[in-house]
Coordinates of C-alpha atoms and ligand atoms in Angstrom, one line a residue:
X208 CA 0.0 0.0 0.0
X209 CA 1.4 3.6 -1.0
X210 CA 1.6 6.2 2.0
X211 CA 0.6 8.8 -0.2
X212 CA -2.9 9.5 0.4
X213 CA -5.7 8.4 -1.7
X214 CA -8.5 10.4 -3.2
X215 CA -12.1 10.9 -1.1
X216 CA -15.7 12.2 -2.2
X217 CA -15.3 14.2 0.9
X218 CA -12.7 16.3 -1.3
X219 CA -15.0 19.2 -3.6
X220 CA -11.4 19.2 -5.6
X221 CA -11.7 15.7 -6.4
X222 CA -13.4 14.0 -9.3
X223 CA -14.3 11.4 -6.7
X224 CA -17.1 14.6 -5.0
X225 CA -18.9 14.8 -8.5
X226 CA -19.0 11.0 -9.4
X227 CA -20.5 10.1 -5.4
X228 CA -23.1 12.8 -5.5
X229 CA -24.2 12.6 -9.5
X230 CA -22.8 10.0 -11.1
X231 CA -23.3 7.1 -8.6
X232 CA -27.3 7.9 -7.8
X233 CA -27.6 7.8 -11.9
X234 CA -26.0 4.6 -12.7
X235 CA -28.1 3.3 -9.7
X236 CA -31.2 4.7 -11.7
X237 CA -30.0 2.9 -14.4
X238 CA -30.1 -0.1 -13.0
X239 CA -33.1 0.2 -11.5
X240 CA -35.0 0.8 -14.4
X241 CA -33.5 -2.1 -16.5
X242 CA -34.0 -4.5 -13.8
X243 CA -38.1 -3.0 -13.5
X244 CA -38.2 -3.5 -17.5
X245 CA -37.1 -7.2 -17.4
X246 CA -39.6 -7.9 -14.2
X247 CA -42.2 -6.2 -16.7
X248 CA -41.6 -8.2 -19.1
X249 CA -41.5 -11.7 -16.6
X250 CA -44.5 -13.7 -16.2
X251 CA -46.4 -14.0 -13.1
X252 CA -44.3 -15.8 -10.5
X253 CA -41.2 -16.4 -8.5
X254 CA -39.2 -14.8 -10.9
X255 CA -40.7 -12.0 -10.9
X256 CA -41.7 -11.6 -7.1
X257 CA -37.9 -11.7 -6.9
X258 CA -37.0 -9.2 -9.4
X259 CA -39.6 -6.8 -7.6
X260 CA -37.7 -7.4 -4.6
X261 CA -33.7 -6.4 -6.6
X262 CA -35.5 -3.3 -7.4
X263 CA -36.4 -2.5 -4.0
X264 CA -32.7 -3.6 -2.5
X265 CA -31.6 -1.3 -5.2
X266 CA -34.1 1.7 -4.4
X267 CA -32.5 1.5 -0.5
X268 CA -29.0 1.5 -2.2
X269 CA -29.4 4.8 -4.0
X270 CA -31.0 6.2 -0.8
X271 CA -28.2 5.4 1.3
X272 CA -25.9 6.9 -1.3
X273 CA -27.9 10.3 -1.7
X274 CA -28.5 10.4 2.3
X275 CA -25.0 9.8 3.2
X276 CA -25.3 6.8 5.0
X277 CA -22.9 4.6 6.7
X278 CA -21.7 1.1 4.2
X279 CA -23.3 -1.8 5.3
X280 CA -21.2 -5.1 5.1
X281 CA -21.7 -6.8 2.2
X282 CA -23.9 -9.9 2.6
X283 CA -22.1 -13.5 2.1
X284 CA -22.9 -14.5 -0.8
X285 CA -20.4 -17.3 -0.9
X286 CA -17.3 -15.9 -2.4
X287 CA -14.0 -15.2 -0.8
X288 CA -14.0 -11.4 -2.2
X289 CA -16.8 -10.8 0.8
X290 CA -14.2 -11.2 3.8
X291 CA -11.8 -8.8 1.6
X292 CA -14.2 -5.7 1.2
X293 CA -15.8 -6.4 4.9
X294 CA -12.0 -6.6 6.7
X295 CA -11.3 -2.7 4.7
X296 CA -14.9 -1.5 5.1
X297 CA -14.2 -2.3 9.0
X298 CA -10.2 -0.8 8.9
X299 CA -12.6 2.4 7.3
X300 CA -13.7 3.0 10.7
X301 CA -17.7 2.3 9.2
X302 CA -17.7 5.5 7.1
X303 CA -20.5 7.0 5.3
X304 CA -21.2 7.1 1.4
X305 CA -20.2 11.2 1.6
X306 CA -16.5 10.7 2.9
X307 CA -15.0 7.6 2.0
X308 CA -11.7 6.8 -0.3
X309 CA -12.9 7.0 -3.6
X310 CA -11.2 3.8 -5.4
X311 CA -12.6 1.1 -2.5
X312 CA -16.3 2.6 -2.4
X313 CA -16.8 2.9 -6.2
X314 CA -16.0 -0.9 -6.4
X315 CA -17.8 -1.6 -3.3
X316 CA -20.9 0.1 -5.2
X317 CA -20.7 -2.4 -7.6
X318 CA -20.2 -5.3 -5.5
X319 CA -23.0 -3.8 -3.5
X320 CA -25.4 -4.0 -6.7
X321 CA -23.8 -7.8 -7.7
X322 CA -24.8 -9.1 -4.3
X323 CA -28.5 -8.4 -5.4
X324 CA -28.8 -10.6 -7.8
X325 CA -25.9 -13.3 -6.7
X326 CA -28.6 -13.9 -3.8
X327 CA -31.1 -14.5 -5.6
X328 CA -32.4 -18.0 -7.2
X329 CA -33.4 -16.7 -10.7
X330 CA -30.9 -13.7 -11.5
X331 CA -27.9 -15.2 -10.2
X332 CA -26.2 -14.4 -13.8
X333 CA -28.2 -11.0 -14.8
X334 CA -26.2 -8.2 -16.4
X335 CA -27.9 -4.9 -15.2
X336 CA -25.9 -3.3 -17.6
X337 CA -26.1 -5.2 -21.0
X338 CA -29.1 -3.5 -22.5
X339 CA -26.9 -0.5 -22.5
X340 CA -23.6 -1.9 -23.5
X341 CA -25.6 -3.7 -26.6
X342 CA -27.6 -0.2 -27.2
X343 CA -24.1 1.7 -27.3
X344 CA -22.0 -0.5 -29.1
X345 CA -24.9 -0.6 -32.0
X346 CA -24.5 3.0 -32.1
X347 CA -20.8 2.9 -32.6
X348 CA -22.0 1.7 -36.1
X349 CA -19.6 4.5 -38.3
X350 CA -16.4 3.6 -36.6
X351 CA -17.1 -0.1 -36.4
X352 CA -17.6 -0.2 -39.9
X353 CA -14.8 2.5 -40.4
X354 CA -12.1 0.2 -39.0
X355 CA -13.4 -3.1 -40.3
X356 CA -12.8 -1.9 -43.6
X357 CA -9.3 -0.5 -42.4
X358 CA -8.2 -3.9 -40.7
X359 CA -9.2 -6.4 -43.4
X360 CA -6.9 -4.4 -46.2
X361 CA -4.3 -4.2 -43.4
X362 CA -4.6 -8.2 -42.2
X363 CA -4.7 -8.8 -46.1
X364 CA -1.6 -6.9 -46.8
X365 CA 0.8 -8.1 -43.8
X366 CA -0.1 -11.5 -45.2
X367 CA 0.9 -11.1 -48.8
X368 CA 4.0 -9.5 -47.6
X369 CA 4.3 -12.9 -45.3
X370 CA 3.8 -14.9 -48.3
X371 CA 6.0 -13.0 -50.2
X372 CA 8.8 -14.1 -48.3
X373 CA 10.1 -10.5 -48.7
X374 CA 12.1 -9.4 -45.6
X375 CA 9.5 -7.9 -42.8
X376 CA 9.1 -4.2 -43.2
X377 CA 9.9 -2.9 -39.7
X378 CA 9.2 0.6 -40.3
X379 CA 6.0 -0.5 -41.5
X380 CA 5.7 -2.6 -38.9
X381 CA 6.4 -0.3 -36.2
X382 CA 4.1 2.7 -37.8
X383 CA 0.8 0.3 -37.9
X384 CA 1.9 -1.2 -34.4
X385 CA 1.3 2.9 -33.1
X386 CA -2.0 3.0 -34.9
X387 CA -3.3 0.0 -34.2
X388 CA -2.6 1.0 -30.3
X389 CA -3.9 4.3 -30.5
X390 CA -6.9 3.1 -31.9
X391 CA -7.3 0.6 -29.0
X392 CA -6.3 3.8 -27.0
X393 CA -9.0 6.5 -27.9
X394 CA -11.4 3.2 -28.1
X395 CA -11.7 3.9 -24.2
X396 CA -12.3 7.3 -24.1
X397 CA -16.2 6.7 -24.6
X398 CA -16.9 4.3 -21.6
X399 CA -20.5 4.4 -20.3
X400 CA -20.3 5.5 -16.7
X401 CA -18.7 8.9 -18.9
X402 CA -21.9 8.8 -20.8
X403 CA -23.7 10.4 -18.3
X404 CA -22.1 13.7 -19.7
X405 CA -21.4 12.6 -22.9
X406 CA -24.1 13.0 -26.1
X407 CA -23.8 10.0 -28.9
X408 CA -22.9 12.6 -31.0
X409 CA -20.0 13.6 -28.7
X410 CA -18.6 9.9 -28.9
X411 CA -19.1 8.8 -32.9
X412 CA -16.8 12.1 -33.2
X413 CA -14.1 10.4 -30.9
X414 CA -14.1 7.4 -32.7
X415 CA -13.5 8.3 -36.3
X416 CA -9.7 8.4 -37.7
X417 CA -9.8 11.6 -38.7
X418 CA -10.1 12.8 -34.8
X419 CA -7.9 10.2 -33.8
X420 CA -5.0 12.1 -35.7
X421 CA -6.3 15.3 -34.8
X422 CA -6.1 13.7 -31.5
X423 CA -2.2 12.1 -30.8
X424 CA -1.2 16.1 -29.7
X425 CA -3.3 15.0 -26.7
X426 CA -0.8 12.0 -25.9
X427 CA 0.6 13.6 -22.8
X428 CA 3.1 11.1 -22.2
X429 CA 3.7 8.7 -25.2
X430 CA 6.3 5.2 -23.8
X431 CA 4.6 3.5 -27.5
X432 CA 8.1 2.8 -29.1
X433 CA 9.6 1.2 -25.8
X434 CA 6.7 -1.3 -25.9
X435 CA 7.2 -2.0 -29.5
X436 CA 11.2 -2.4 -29.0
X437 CA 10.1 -4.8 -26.5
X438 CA 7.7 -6.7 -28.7
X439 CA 10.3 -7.1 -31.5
X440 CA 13.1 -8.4 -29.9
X441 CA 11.0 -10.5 -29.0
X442 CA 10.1 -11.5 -32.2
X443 CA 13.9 -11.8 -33.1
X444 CA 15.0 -13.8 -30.5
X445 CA 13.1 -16.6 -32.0
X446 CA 11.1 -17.2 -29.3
X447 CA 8.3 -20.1 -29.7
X448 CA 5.6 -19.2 -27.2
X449 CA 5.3 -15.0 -27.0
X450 CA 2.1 -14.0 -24.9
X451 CA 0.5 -10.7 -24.8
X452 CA -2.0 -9.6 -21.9
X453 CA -4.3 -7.7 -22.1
X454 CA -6.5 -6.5 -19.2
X455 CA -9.8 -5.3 -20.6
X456 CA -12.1 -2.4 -19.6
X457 CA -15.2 -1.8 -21.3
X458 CA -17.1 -4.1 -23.7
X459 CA -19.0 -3.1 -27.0
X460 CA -16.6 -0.2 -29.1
X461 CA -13.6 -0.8 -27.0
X462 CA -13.8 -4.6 -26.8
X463 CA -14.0 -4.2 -31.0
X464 CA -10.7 -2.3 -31.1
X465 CA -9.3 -4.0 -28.1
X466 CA -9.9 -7.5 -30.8
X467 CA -8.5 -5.3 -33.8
X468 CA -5.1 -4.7 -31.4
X469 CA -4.9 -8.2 -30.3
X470 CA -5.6 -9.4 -34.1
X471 CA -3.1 -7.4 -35.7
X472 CA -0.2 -8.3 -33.2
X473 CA -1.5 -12.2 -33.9
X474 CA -1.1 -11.5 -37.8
X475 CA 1.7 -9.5 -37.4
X476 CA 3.9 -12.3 -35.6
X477 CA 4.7 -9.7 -32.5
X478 CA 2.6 -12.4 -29.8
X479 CA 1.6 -15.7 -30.6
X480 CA -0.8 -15.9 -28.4
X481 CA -3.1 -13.2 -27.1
X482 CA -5.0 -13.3 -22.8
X483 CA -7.9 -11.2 -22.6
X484 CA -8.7 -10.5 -18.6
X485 CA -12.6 -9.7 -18.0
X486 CA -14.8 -9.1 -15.4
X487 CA -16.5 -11.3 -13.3
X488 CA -19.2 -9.2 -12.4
X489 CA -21.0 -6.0 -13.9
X490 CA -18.2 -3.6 -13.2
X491 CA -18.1 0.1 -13.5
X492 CA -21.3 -0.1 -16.0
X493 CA -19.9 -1.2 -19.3
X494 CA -16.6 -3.5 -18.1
X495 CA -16.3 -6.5 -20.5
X496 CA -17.9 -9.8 -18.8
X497 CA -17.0 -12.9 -20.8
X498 CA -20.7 -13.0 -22.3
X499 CA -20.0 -9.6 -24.0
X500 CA -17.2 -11.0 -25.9
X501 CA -19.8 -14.1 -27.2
X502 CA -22.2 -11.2 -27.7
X503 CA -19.6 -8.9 -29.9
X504 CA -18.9 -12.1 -31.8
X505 CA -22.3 -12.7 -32.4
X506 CA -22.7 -9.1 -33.7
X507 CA -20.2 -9.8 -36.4
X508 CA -21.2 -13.2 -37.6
X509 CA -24.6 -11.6 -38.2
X510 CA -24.6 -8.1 -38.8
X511 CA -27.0 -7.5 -40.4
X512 CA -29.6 -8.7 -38.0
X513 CA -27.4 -6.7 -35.1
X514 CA -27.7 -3.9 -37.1
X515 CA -31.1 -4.0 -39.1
X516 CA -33.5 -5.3 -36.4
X517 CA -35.2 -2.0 -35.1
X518 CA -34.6 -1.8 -31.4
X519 CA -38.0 -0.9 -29.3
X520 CA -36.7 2.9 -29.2
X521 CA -36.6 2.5 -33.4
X522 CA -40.3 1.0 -32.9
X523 CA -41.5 3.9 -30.8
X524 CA -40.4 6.2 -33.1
X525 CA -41.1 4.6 -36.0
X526 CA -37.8 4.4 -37.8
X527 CA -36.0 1.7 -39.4
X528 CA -32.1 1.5 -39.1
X529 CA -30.1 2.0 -42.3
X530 CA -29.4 -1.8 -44.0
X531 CA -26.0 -2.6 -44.7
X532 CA -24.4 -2.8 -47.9
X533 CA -22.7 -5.6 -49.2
X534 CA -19.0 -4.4 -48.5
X535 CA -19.5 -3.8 -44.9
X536 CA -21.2 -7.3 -44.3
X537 CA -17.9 -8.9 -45.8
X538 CA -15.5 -6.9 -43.8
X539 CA -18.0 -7.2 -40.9
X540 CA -17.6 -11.3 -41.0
X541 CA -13.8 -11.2 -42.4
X542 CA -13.5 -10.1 -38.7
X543 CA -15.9 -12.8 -37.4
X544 CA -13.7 -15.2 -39.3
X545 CA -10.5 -14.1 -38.0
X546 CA -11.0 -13.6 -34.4
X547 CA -12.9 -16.8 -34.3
X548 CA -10.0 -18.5 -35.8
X549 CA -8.1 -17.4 -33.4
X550 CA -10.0 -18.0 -30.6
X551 CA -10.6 -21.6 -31.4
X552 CA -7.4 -22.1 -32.1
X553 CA -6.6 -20.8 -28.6
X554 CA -4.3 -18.3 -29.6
X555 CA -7.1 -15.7 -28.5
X556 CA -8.2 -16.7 -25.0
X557 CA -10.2 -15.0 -22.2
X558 CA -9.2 -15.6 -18.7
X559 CA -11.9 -14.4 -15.9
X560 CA -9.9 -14.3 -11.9
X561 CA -11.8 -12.8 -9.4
X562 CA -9.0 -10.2 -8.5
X563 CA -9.8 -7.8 -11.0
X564 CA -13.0 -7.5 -8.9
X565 CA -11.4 -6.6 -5.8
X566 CA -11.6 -3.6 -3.8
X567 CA -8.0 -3.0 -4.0
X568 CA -5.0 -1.2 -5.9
X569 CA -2.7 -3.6 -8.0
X570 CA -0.4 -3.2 -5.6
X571 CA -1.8 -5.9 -3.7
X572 CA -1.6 -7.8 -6.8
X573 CA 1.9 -9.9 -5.7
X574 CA -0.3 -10.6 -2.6
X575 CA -3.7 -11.3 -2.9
X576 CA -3.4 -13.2 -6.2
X577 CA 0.0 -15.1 -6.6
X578 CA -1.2 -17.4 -9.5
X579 CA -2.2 -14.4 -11.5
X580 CA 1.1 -12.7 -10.7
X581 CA 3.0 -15.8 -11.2
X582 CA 1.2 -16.0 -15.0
X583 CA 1.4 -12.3 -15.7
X584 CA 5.2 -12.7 -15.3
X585 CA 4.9 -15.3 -18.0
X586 CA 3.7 -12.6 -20.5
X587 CA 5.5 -10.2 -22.8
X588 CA 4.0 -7.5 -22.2
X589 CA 0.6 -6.6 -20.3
X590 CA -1.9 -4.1 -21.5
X591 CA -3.9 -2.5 -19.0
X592 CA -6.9 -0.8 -20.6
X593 CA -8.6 2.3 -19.1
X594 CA -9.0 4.5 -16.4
X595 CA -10.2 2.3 -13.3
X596 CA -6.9 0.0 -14.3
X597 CA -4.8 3.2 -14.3
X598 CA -6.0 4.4 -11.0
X599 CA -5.6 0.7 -9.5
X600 CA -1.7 0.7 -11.1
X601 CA -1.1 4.3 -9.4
X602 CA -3.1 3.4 -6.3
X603 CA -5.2 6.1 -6.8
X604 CA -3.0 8.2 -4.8
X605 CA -2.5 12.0 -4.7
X606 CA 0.9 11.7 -6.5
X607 CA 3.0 14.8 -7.9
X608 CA 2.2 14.5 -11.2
X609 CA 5.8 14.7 -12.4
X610 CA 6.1 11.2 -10.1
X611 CA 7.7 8.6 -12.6
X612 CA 5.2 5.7 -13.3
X613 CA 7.9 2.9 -12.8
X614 CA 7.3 4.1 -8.8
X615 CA 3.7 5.1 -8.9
X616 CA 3.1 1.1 -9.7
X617 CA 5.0 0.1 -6.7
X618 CA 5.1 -3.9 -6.3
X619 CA 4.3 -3.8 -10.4
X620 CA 7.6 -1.6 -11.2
X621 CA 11.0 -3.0 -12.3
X622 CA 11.9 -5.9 -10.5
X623 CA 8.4 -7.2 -10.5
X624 CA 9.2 -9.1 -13.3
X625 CA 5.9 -7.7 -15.1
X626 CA 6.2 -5.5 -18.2
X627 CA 3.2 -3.2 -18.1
X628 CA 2.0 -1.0 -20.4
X629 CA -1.3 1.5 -19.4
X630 CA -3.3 2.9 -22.0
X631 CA -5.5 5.4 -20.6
X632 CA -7.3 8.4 -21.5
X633 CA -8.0 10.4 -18.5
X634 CA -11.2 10.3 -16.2
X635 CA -10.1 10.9 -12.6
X636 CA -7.5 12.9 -10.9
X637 CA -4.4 11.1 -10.3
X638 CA -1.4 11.5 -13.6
X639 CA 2.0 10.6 -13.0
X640 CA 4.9 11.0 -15.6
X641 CA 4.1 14.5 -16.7
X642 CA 7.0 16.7 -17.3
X643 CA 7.1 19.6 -14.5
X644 CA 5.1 22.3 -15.5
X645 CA 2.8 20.6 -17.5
X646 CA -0.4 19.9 -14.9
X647 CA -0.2 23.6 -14.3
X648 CA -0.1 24.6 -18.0
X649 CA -2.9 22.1 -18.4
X650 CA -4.8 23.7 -15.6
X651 CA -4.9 26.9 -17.5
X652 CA -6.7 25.6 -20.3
X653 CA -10.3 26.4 -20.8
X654 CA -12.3 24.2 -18.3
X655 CA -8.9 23.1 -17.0
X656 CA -9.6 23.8 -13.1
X657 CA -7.4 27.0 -12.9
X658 CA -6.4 27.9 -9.5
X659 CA -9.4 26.0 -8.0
X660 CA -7.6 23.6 -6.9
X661 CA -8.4 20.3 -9.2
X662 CA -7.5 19.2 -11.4
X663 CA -10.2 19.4 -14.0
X664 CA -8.9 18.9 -17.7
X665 CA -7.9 15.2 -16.5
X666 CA -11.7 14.2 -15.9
X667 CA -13.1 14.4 -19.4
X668 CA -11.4 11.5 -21.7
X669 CA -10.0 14.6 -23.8
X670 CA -6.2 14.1 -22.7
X671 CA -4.4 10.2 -22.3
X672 CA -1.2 9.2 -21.2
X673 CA 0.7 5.7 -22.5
X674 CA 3.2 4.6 -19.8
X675 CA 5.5 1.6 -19.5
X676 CA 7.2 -0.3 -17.1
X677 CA 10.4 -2.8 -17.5
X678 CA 9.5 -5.7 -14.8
X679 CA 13.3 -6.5 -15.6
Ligands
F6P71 O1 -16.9 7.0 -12.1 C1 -15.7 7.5 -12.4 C2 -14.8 6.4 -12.9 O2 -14.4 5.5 -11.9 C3 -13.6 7.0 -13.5 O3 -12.4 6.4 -13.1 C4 -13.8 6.8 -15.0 O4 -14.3 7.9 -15.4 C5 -14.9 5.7 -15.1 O5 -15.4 5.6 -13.9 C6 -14.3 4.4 -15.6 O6 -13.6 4.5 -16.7 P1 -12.9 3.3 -17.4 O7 -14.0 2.5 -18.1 O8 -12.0 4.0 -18.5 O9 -12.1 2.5 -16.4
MG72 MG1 -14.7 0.7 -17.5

């Protein structure tokens, strides 16, 4: 554990004081009114006498939230995570929703919601949040189709280079290895817990190529080539078995370029086998649960019933969605057929562990979850998506932002024998790695926090930072 303190929604500086008071009571509203759709929708009986009952529990949630009261254990619900977030809730001293460290209550919140429906008989496995991810990711439609087309002439040309037997390109190489990560970059900039202040309009802009260009000036700290030196020595070592990690964040649009990163290192020859990490749980709204990834797949193999069915909101207002053309079905399923490939050939494989889950900072990772650590080690490099996995990396601590991030990760930093890599676009307060000045210049900025004291530009998604770590 750092010494440096942690971030509070106690703090009016803090992103964490906007998010407890605003954000939390909506995504709570959220949830209740998907779960009251799908008990609508049940016929009479148990089922739905228990569903009325998750609303309810949920209901009391948000009112404990918006009234400030104290967390309540959570309720055994037979897994080990329970004694973890009960043994810190109790070193809290009991606190109240209003004054709390941010990191641990945000994922208690969650855990809160999961224990809902893990109680129950006949919602042990409900996602509260997949009518939303589904709803979003369909109307990501533009950029989806946008890169599909991008990544089948790309896939298509490394491999008639391959066959070629032409010596590898490597400037080639290393340019499309930046894109492709940028792409899986700015893909995380339009998670759904952000949509609360985000329009749909707002996010297709984000994830079109032109604004990603537009956007690498906002790359505040860049470590890209270091990852790719890594990678390719790698490579040229000769090296059978060369794993990548990657530990996801949100499903739908990001999973998609999160699958065009992994594919393109597959095709390119820089891993030869690729770990996806996902949630166990409905995380943080729209994290990636292993269903989402069968759900994505599904998408692709048939797009045009993902696409062309009208949704009940098209129904209401009478509108039918635009069909697809030929083109975009192809490069929709070229993708279908490729990651599927991969993944039955178990060179793409998702691996669920319970830790990710946990209250904690990845600082306890060495700790609480040895055989993770242990496999993680094992990898080439690890690719931690997001901002949640950023603040768990950094501890979520009130760090000088010119800190480097090689000591911000603590137990993960050299030594660890972990090579990590964060690609995050910022939507919380703590930054590390920035040169000096540069928060303050930042701050400045229009909407930047000035002299209020926060640190305001770094809540929006608009700036990102890439850092690595040598485990060596
Ligand atoms: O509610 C705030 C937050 O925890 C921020 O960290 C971030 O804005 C979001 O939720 C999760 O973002 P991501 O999906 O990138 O981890
Ligand atoms: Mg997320």
């Amino acid at each position: 554990e750092t010494t440096i303190p942690g971030y509070s929604t106690s703090d009016p500086t803090s992103f964490a004081y906007p998010t407890a008071r605003s954000r939390w009571p909506i995504i709570i509203t959220q949830a209740i009114d998907d779960a009251y759709r799908t008990v609508g929708a049940c016929e009479e009986g148990p089922k739905k006498e228990e569903g009325k009952k998750i609303v309810e529990e949920l209901a009391r949630l948000k009112y404990e939230v918006q009234h400030d009261r104290p967390l309540t254990p959570i309720r055994d619900d037979g897994y080990a995570d329970v004694a973890i977030y009960n043994k810190e809730l109790e070193q809290l001293g009991s606190p109240a929703w209003l004054n709390v460290p941010w990191l641990y209550t945000e994922c208690y919140l969650f855990r809160r919601i999961n224990t809902s429906f893990t109680l129950s008989q006949h919602w042990k496995n409900y996602d509260v949040f997949a009518r939303q991810k589904i709803s979003t990711f369909r109307s990501s439609r533009p950029a989806v189709l946008e890169l599909a087309a991008r990544y089948k002439d790309l896939v298509t040309q490394v491999r008639a280079h391959k066959e070629s037997k032409q010596p590898a390109d490597e400037e080639a190489e290393r340019i499309l290895f930046m894109e492709m990560c940028e792409i899986c970059l700015w893909g995380n900039a339009t998670d759904l817990s952000l949509l609360t202040n985000l329009t749909y309009e707002d996010i297709q802009k984000l994830q079109g190529s032109e604004a990603r260009k537009a956007a690498e000036q906002n790359i505040l700290v860049n470590d890209l080539p270091a990852a790719y030196e890594l990678l390719l020595k790698a490579k040229k070592s000769g090296k059978k078995e060369r794993q990548v990690d990657i530990v996801l964040d949100n499903a739908g649009f990001e999973l998609y370029v999160d699958l065009i990163l992994a594919g393109y290192l597959l095709s390119a020859g820089l891993a030869t086998s690729v770990v996806l990490h996902p949630k166990s749980m409905p995380w943080f709204v729209s994290d990636v649960l292993p269903s989402d990834f069968g759900m994505l797949l599904n998408a692709l193999a048939g797009p045009r019933h993902f696409y062309e069915t009208p949704t009940e909101e098209d129904q209401l207002q009478d509108k039918t969605p635009k069909a697809l053309e030929e083109k975009e079905v192809e490069d929709l399923q070229f993708l279908f057929a490729e990651w599927s490939t991969f993944h039955g050939e178990g060179q793409l494989r998702m691996r669920p562990n319970r830790f990710w889950t946990h209250p904690g900072s990845f600082w306890r990772l060495p700790y609480e979850a040895k055989d993770l650590y242990e496999d993680l080690k094992e990898s080439e490099l690890v690719i931690f998506k997001g901002d949640l996995n950023y603040r768990k990396l950094t501890g979520d601590a009130k760090w000088d932002s010119t800190t480097p991030f090689v000591k911000a990760i603590g137990p993960l930093g050299p030594g660890s024998g972990v090579n990590v890599m964060a690609l995050r676009t910022c939507k919380a307060d703590v930054v590390v790695g920035l040169k000096p000045g540069e928060d303050e210049k930042l701050r400045q900025l229009e909407g930047g926090g000035g002299d209020s004291g926060a640190r305001k530009w770094a809540w929006s998604g608009k700036w990102a930072v890439v850092s690595f770590s040598d485990g060596a």
